[in-house]
mmCIF file of C-alpha atoms in Angstrom:
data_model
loop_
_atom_site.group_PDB
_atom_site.id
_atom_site.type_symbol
_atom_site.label_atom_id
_atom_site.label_comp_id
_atom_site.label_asym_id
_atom_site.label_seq_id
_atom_site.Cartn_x
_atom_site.Cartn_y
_atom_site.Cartn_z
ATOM 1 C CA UNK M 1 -5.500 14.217 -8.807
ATOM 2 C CA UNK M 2 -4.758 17.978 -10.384
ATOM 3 C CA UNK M 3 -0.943 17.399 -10.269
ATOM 4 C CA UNK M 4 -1.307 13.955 -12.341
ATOM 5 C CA UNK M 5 0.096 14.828 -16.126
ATOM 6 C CA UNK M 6 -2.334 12.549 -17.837
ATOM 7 C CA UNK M 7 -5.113 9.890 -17.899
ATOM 8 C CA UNK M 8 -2.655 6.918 -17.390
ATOM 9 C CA UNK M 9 -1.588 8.690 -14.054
ATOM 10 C CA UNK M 10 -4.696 9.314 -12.749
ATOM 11 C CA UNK M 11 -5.514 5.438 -13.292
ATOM 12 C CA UNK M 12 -2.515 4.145 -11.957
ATOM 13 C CA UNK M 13 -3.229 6.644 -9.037
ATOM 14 C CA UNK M 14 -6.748 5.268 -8.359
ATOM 15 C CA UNK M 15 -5.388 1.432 -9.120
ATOM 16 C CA UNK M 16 -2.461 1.475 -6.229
ATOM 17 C CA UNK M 17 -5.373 3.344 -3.552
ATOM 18 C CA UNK M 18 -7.698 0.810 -4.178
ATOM 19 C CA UNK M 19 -5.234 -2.047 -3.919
ATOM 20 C CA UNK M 20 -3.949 -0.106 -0.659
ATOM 21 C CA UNK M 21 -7.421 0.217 0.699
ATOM 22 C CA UNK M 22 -7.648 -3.333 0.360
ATOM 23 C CA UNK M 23 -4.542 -4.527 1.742
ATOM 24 C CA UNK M 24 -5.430 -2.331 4.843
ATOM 25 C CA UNK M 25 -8.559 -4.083 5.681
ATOM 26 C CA UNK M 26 -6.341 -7.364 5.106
ATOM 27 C CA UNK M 27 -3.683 -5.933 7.412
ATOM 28 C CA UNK M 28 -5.948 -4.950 10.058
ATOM 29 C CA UNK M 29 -8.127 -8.519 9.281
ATOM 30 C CA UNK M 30 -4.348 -10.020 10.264
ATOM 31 C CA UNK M 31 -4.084 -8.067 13.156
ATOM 32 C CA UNK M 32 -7.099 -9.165 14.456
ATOM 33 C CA UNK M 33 -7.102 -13.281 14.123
ATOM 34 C CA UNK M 34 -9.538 -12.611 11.092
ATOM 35 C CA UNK M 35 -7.840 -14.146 8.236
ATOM 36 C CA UNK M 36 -4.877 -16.716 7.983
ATOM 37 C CA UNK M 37 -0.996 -15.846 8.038
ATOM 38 C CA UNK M 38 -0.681 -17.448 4.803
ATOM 39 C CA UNK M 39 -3.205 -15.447 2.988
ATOM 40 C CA UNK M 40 -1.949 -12.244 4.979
ATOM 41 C CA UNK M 41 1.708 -13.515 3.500
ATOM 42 C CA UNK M 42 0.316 -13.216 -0.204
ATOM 43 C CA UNK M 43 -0.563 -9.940 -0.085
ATOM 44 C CA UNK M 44 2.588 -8.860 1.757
ATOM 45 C CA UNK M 45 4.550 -10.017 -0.746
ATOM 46 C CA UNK M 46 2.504 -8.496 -3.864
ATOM 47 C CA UNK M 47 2.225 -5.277 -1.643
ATOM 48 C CA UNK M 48 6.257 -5.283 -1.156
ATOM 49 C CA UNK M 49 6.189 -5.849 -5.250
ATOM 50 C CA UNK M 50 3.650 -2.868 -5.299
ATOM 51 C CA UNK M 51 5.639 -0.464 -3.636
ATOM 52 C CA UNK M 52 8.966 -0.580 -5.766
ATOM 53 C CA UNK M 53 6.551 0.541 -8.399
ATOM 54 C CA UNK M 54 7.251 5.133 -9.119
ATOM 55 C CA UNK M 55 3.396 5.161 -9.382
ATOM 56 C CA UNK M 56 2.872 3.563 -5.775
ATOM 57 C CA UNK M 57 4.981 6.125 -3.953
ATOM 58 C CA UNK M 58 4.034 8.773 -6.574
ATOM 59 C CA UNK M 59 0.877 8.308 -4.784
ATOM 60 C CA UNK M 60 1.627 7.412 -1.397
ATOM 61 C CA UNK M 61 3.743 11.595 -1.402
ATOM 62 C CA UNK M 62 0.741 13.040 -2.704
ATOM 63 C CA UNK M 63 -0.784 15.804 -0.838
ATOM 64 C CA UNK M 64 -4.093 14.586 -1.145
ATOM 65 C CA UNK M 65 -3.460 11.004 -0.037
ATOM 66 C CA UNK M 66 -4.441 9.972 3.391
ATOM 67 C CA UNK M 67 -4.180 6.637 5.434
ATOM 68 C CA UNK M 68 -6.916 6.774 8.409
ATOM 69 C CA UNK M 69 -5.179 4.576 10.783
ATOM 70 C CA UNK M 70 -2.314 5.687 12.224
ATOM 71 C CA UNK M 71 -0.841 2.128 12.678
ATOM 72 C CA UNK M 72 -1.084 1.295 9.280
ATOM 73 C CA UNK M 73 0.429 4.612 8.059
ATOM 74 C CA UNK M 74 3.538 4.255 10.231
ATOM 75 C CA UNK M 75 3.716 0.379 8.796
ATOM 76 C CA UNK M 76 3.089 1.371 4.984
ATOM 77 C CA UNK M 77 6.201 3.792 5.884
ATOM 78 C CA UNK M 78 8.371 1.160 6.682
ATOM 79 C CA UNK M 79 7.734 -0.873 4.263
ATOM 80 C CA UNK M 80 8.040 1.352 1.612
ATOM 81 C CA UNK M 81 11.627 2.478 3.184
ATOM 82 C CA UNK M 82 12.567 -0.978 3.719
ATOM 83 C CA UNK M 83 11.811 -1.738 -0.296
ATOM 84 C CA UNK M 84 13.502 1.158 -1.097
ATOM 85 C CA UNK M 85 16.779 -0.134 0.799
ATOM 86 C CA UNK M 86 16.756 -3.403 -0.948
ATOM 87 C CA UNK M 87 16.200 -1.750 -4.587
#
């Protein structure tokens, strides 16, 4: 978090990769027949919300930022494009 300007960035930084970390475990949860659509649906949509947000993909194109699964790194990619599209 060197690059970030101030303390507001660095909080917004840490806010969006916790509510990504979660989200992944929900995505994966999904994926696996763990948790119902509808609840998987919720946090879609307030993910989608999420990710028109500058701090979002001011975090998601930092250096330092790194999604473990390689599925859910090529899906947070598309979704962020396909946001992007609509805005």
């Amino acid at each position: 978090v060197a690059e970030l300007a101030n303390d507001r960035a660095v909080r917004e930084y840490f806010f969006n990769l916790m509510q990504l970390s979660v989200y992944e475990i929900v995505w994966f949860s999904h994926r696996m027949g763990q948790i119902p659509a509808d609840y998987y649906r919720s946090w879609e949509k307030r993910v989608r919300e999420i990710a028109r947000e500058e701090s979002f993909r001011r975090m998601l194109g930092s250096p330092s930022m790194k999604i473990m699964h390689d599925d859910f790194q090529r899906y947070i990619e598309r979704l962020v494009r396909d946001v992007a599209l609509r805005a």
